[in-house]
Every structure is written in C-alpha cells, then in structure tokens.
Coordinates of C-alpha atoms in Angstrom, one line a residue:
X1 CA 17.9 27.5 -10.7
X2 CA 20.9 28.5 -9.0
X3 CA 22.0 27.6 -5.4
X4 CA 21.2 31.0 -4.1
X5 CA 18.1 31.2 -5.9
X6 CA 17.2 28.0 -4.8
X7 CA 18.1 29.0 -0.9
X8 CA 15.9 32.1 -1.4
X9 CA 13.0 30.3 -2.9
X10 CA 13.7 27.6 0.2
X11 CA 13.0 30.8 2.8
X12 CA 10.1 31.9 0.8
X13 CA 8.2 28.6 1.3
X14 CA 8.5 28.2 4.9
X15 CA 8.1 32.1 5.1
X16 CA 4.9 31.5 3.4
X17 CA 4.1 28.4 5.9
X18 CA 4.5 30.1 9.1
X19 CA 2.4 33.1 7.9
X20 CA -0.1 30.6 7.2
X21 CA -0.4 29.2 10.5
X22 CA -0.2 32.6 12.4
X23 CA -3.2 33.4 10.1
X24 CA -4.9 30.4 10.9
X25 CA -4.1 30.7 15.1
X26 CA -5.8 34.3 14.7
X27 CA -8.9 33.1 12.3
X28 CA -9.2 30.0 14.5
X29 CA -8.2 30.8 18.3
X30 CA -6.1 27.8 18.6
X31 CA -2.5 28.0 19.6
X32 CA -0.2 25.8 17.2
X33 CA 2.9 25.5 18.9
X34 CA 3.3 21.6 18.7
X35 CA 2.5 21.7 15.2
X36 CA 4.5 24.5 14.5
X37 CA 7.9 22.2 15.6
X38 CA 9.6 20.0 13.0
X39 CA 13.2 19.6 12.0
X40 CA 13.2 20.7 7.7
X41 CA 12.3 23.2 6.0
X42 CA 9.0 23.2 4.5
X43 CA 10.2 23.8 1.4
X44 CA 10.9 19.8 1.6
X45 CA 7.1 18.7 1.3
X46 CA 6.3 21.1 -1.7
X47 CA 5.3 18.1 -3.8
X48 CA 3.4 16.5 -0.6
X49 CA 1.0 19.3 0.8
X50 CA -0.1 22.7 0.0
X51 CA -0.9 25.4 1.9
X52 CA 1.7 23.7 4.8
X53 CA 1.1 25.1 8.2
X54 CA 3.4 22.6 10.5
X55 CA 3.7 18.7 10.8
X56 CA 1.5 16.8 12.7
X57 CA 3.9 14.3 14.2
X58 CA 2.8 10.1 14.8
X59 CA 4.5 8.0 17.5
X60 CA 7.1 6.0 15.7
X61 CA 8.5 3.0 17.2
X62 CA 9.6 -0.4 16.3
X63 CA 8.8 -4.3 15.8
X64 CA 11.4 -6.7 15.5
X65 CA 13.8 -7.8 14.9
X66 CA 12.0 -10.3 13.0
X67 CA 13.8 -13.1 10.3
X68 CA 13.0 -12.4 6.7
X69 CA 14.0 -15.2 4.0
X70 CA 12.3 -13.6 0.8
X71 CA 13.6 -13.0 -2.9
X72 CA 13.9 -9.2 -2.2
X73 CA 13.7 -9.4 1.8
X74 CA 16.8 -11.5 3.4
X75 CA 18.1 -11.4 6.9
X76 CA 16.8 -9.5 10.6
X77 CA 14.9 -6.5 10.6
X78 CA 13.6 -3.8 12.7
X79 CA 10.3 -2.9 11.6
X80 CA 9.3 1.0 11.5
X81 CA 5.3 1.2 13.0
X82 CA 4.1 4.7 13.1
X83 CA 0.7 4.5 15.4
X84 CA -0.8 5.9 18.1
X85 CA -2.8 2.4 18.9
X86 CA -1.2 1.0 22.5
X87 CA -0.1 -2.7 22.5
X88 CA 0.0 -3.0 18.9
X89 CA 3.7 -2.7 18.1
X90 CA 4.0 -4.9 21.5
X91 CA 1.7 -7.7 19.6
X92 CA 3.9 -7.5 16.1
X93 CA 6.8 -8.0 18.0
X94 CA 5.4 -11.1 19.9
X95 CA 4.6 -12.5 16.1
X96 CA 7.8 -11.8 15.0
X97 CA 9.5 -13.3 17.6
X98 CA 7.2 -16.2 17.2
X99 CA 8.7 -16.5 13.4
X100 CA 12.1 -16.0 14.6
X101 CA 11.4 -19.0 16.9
X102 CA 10.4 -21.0 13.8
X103 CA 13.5 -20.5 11.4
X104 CA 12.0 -16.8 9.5
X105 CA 9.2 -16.4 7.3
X106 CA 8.9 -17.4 3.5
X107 CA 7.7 -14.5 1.1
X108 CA 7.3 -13.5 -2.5
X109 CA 6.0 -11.4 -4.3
X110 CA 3.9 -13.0 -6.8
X111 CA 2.7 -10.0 -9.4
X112 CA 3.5 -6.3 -9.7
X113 CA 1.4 -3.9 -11.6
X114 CA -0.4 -0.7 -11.1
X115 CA -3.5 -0.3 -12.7
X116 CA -5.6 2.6 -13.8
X117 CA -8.9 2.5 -15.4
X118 CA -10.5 5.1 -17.6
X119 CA -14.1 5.1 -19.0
X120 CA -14.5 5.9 -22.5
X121 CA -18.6 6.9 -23.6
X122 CA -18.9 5.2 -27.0
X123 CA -22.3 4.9 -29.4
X124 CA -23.0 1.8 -27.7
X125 CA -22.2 -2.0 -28.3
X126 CA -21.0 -2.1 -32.1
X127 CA -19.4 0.9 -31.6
X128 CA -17.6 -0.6 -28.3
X129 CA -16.0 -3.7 -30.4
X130 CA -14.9 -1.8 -32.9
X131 CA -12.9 0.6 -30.3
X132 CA -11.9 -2.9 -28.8
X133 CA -10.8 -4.2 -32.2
X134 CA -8.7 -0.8 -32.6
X135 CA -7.0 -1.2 -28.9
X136 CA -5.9 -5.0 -30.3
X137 CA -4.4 -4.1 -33.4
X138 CA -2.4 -0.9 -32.5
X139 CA -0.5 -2.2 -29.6
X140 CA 2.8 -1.0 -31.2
X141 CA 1.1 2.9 -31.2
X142 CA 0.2 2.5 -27.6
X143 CA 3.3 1.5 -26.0
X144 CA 4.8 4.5 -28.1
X145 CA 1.9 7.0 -26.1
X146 CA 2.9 5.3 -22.9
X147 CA 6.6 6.1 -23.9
X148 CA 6.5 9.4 -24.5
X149 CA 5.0 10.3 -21.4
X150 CA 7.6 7.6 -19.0
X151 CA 11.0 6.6 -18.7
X152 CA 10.2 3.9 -16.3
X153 CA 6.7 2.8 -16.5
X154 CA 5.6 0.0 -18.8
X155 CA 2.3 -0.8 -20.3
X156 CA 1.8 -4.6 -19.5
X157 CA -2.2 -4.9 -20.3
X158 CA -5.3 -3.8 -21.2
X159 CA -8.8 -5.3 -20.2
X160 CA -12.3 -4.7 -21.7
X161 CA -15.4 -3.6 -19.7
X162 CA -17.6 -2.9 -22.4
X163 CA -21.0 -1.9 -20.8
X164 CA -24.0 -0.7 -22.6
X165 CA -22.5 2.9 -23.8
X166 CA -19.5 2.5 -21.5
X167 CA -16.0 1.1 -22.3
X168 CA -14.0 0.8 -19.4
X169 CA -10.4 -0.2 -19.6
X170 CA -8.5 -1.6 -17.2
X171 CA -4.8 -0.8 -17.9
X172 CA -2.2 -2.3 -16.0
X173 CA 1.5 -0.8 -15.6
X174 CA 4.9 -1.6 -14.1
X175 CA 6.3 1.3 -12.4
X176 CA 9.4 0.5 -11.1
X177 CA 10.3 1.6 -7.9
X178 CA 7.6 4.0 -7.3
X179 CA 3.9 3.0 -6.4
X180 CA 3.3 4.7 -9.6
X181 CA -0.2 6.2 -9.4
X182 CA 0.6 9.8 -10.7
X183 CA 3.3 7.8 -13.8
X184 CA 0.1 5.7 -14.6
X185 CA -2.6 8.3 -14.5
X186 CA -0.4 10.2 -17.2
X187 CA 0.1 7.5 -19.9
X188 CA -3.8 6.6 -19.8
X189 CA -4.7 10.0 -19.9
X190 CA -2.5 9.7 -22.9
X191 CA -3.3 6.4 -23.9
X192 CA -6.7 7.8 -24.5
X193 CA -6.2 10.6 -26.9
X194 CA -4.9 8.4 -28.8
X195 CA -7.5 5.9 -28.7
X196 CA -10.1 8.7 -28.9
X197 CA -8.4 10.2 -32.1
X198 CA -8.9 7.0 -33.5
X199 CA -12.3 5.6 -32.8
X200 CA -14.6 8.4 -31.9
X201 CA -14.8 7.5 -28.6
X202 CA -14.9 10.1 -25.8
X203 CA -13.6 10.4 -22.6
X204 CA -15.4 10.6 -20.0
X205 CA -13.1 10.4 -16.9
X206 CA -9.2 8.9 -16.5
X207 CA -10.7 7.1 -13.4
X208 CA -13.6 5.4 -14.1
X209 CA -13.1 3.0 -10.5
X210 CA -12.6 -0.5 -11.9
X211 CA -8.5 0.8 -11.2
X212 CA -10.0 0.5 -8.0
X213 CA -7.9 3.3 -6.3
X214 CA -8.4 3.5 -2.2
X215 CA -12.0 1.7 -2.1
X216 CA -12.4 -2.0 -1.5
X217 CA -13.1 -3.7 -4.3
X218 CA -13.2 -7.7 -5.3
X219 CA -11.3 -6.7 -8.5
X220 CA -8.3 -6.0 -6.1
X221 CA -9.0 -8.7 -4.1
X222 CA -8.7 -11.3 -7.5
X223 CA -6.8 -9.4 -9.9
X224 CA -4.3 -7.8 -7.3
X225 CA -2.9 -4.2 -7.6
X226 CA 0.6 -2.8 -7.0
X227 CA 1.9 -6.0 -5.5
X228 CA 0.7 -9.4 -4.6
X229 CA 2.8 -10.7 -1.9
X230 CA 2.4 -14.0 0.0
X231 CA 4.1 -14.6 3.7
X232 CA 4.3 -18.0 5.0
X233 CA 5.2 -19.9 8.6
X234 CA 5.5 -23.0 9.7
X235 CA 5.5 -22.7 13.5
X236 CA 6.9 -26.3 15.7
X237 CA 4.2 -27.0 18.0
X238 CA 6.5 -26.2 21.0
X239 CA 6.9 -22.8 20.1
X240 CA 3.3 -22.3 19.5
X241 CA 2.8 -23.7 22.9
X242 CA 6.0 -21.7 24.6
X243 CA 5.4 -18.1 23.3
X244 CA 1.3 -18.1 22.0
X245 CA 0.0 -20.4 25.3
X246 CA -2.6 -22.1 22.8
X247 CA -2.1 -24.9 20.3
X248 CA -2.2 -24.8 17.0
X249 CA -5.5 -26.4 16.4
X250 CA -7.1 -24.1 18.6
X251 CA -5.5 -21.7 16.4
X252 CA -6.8 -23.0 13.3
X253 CA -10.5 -23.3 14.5
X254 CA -10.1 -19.4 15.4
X255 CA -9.2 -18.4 12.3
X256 CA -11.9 -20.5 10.8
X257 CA -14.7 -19.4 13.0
X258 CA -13.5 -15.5 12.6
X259 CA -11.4 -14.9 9.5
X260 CA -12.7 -16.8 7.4
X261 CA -16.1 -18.3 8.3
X262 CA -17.2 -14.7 10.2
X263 CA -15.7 -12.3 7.4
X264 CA -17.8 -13.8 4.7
X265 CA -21.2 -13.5 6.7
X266 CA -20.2 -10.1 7.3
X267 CA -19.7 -10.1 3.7
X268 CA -16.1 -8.8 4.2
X269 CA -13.7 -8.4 1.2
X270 CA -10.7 -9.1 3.4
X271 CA -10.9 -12.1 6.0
X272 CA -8.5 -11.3 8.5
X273 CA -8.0 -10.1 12.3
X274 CA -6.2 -6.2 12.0
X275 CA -4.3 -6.7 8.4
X276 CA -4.4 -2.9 8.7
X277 CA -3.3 -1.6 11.3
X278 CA 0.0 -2.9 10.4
X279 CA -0.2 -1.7 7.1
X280 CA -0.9 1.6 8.3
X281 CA 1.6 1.7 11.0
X282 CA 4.2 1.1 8.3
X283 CA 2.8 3.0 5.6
X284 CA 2.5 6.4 7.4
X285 CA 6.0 5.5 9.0
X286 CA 7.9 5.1 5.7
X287 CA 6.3 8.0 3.6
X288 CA 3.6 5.7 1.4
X289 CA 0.1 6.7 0.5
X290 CA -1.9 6.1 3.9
X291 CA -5.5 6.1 2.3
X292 CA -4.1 2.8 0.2
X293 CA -4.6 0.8 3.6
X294 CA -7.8 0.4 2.0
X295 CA -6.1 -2.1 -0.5
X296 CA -4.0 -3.8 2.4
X297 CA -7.7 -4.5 4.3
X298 CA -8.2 -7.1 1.5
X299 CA -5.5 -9.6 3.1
X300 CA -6.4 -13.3 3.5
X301 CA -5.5 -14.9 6.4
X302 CA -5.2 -18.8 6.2
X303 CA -4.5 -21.1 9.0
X304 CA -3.9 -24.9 9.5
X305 CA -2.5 -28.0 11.6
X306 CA 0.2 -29.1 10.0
X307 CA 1.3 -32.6 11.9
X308 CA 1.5 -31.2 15.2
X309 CA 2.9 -27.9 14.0
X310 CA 1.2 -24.6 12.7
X311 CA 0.9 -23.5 9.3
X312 CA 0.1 -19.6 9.0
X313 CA 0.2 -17.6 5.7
X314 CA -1.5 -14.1 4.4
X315 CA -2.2 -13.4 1.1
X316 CA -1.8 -9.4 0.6
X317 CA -3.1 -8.9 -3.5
X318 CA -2.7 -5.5 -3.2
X319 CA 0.2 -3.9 -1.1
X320 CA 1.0 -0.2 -3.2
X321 CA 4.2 0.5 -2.0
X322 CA 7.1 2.6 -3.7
X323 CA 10.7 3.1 -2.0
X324 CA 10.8 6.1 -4.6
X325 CA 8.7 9.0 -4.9
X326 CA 5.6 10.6 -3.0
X327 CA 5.9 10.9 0.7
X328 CA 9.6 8.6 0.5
X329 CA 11.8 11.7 0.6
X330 CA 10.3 13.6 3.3
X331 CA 13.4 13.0 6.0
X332 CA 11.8 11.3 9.0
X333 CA 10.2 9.0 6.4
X334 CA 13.5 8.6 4.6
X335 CA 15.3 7.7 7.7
X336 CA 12.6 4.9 8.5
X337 CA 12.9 3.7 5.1
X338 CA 16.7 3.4 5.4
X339 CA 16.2 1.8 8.8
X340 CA 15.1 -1.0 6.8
X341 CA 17.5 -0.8 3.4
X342 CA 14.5 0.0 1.4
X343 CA 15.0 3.9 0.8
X344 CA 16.1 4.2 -3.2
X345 CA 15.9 2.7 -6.0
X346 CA 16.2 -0.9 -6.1
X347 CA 14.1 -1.4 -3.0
X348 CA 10.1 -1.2 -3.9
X349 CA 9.5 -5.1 -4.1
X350 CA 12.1 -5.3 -0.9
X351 CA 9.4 -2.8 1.2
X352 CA 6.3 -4.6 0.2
X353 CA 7.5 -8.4 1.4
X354 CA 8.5 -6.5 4.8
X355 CA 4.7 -5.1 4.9
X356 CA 3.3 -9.1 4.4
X357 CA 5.7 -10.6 7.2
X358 CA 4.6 -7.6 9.5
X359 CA 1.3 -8.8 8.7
X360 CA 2.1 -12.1 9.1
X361 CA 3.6 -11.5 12.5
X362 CA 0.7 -9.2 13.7
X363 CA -2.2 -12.0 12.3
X364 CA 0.0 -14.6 14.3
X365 CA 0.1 -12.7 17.6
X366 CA -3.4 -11.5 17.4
X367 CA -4.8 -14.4 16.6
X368 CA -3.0 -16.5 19.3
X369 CA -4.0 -14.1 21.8
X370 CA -8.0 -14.5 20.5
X371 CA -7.7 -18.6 21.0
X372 CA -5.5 -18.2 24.5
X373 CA -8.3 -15.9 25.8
X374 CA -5.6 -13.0 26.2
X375 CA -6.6 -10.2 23.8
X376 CA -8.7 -8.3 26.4
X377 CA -5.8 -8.5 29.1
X378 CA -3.4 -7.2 26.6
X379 CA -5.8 -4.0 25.6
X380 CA -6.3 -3.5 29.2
X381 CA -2.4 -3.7 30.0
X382 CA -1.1 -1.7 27.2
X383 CA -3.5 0.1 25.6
X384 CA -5.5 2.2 28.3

C-alpha cells in the first residue's frame, strides 16, 4: 500500500469509529464526549479492538525511583502504574524506597516459555501411546511445522496428558520478545495437523486449558508460564525500623500468619498480600494483556529474620510480558514502555524483572503497614 492509500485508509478507520459512537450515543442516550478524546488516530489500535468507539483513559502515574540490580534490569527506575486504586502507587513507592535504603533488589529471571495446550480425542489408551510414541520419534518433523509458521518462536517441549480418550499436550515455546500467545497458538494448531495426519488422532480444540491461559491454575503456579522471575531484599534492621515502623520479626510472623499460613486455608493458589494490583497497574500501563493478571495472582511471598535484618523475596512463576507486540505499540503505552527502556526488541526479560521488584516493593510496603497497624490509616488518608 502506498502512502496515500495508506492516509486514506487511516481517515476511513477513524471515520468508521466516530460514526460508531454517534450511533451508539443515539441507540444508547449516553453522551460520549470523554471517551470520544484521545490523541491518535484510531487507525493505530486496528490489531487491538474492533468496532473502536473512543479510549477509555486509566490514571497513569508513577513509583520510584526504585534500584534494580538484575541480569536484564540494572540501575534507577520510575515505575509506570496505571490504576484508579488511591494510595497504592503511594505504598509501591514506600517499598521501593525501602529497597533503595537497602542497596537495590536482586532479580532473575529463572525460565521463559509460553505454553499452549491442545487436546487431541484419540481411540483411547493404546491408541494414546502410540500417538505419544509418534510425538518422540518425529521431533525433527515438528520443529520444521513450528518453522514454517515463525521466524522467532521456538518449540522447546512437549508434555503428555494422556486421559482415558483424551491426549492433552502441553507445548511449550520461546517467543522472543513478545508474550507470544497468538505465535504459539499458530504452530500448535500446526503442530497438530501434522500429528493428526499421522496418527489418526483428532483434534478437538487448540486450547484444551492445561496451557492454562488467564485462569489460576497449580500447573502455572509449578511449572511456570511466560516467565519465572524471583526478586530478592535484604533489608538492615535500621531501615526496616526507620521507614516500615515495625521490625522485621514482626514482619515475618505477618507474612506467616497471612501469606502463607492464611492463603493455604483459604485454599489460595497465590500466597501473597495484593501481588496484583501491581501487576495490573503496570500491565494496563505498558500495553500487556490485562486479563493475564490472573497468572501474576499466583506470586509467593516469603519472609524471614535474617540476624537482625529482613529477608523479603517473591516468587512470580508466571509474569506474560512482551516489550513487542499486542497492546506495546499503542502510543501512550509505548511512551510508558520507553519510560522504562523496555519498548523494542531486546527488552521482554528487562519488563518482566521490573514487574517482580514492583511486586516486591508493593509486598514490602503492604505488608509493613499490616504488622505496624497502619494499613487502615493509609486507605483512609489516600484512598477515600
């Protein structure tokens, strides 16, 4: 397509959007005038919505600066939080300047792979190994499906759920610097003709929820998905003292008693105090998926006395990020991105140990608060 082509098509598409809305005000009643202002053409989120109307617009402030000394992650940053939740970009930055205090946060990212899991219908057990038996010895004709359908996604596993007449297969990917669902929903769908071609088995869906794709699941929570990333502090017992106006074996015994102790009678997957509403603050800000804050609710908090000082690390096993791709190149979420070097190539496993020290920082804050007796006051203060 040519430039002017391209420019007509461009006034087509937010032609097409405001006509929508004016439809919608006169089907509806409702004035959209708020909704109707936003800075780009709408001709920019083709990919992202369909029948566009406006751009509902989040609060977007920031946390920070907070020290980062990661493999990916290295030096001060100001942390991006889209929310409408009062006090709760106040209490991130009260965590991160908590780490700051204690020399930065450790993190790494500790696996990176995608998954998606299709179900297959097969005769029933025999017939199962034998498809299983296939999947083994034609690895060289599987890479080649997931080849033809990717330049940057890799095939890095397969695991067997056989089950009565269902074969679920868990196939894990590496997609580069995009979260990847869309790359890996391709090459399984792929993946499976071939395997189907082959066997005789059928099927039945390209999802078949062991992925497990925006629902909690303990598979996630073990396995991991997208990328497992682990944040560590050591806080001195002065600071703890100074800025949190607890100890730390008062905060210790909280996260204990509530995070861990607490979350398992409640049967919780994720033993934490508000994992996600940091994840979701920085997802929505920097153009991610926000329904995969589902994955992020799985994070485990862990909290100990260490001498006199405080130990305080989260374990995120599924943070589905992607600095390429999706919602990334819509330009307010670009801008956030770049406000913390991760827009681009080069930058996915940079993004997601940001998300774990903002979690970090937010766990450290909140809990604090909880054993100083201060959460209420801060709620009351900030967020009425």
């Amino acid at each position: 397509m040519d430039i002017e082509a391209a420019l007509k098509n461009r006034g087509k598409e937010q032609k097409d959007a405001d006509e929508r809305r004016r439809a919608a005000e006169e089907y509806t009643g409702a004035k959209l005038d708020a909704v109707s202002s936003y800075p780009f053409d709408a001709s920019a989120a083709s990919t992202n919505v369909e029948n566009m109307i406006g751009v509902i617009q989040v609060p977007l402030g920031y946390a920070g600066p907070v020290t980062i000394n990661g493999d990916h992650a290295k030096g001060s940053f100001l942390v991006p939080m889209a929310t409408t939740e009062g006090a709760l970009i106040a209490s991130v930055s009260r965590g991160m300047s908590v780490i700051n205090a204690a020399g930065g946060a450790r993190v790494k990212v500790l696996s990176d792979a995608m998954t998606r899991a299709p179900v297959l219908r097969v005769d029933g057990i025999d017939h199962a190994q034998k498809v299983i038996d296939w999947i083994t010895e034609h690895t060289e004709e599987i890479d080649a499906a997931v080849v033809s359908t990717t330049k940057h996604g890799q095939l890095m596993e397969i695991e067997v759920f056989p089950a009565g007449r269902d074969l679920h297969l868990r196939m894990s990917y590496r997609t580069g610097d995009a979260m990847g669902m869309n790359m890996c929903t391709i090459a399984s769908e792929a993946v499976c003709r071939l395997i189907c071609e082959n066997t005789g088995a059928v099927l039945v869906s390209v999802s078949g929820n062991m992925c497990t794709d925006k629902k909690p699941a303990a598979i996630n929570a073990i396995r991991g998905r997208g990328k497992t990333v682990v944040a560590e502090v050591r806080v001195p017992k002065d600071v703890v003292e100074k800025k949190l106006h607890c100890t730390a074996a008062l905060m210790a015994e909280v996260n204990t008693r509530k995070n861990l102790i607490g979350s398992s009678l409640a049967g919780s997957l994720g033993c934490n105090a508000h994992a996600a509403n940091m994840v979701a603050a920085l997802y929505i800000a920097t153009g991610q998926d926000p329904a995969q804050v589902v994955e992020g609710s799985l994070t485990l908090t862990t909290c100990e006395v260490d001498g006199d000082d405080l130990y305080m690390a989260v374990r995120m096993p599924a943070v589905e990020v992607g600095s390429v791709g999706g919602g990334t190149k819509l330009p307010a979420q670009s801008e956030a991105l770049a406000l913390i070097g991760c827009n681009g190539s080069g930058n996915a496993r940079k993004l997601a140990e940001i998300v774990a020290v903002t979690v970090l920082a937010g766990e450290l804050s909140t809990v604090g608060a909880q054993a100083a007796g201060h959460l209420g006051k801060a709620h009351s203060q900030l967020g009425r």
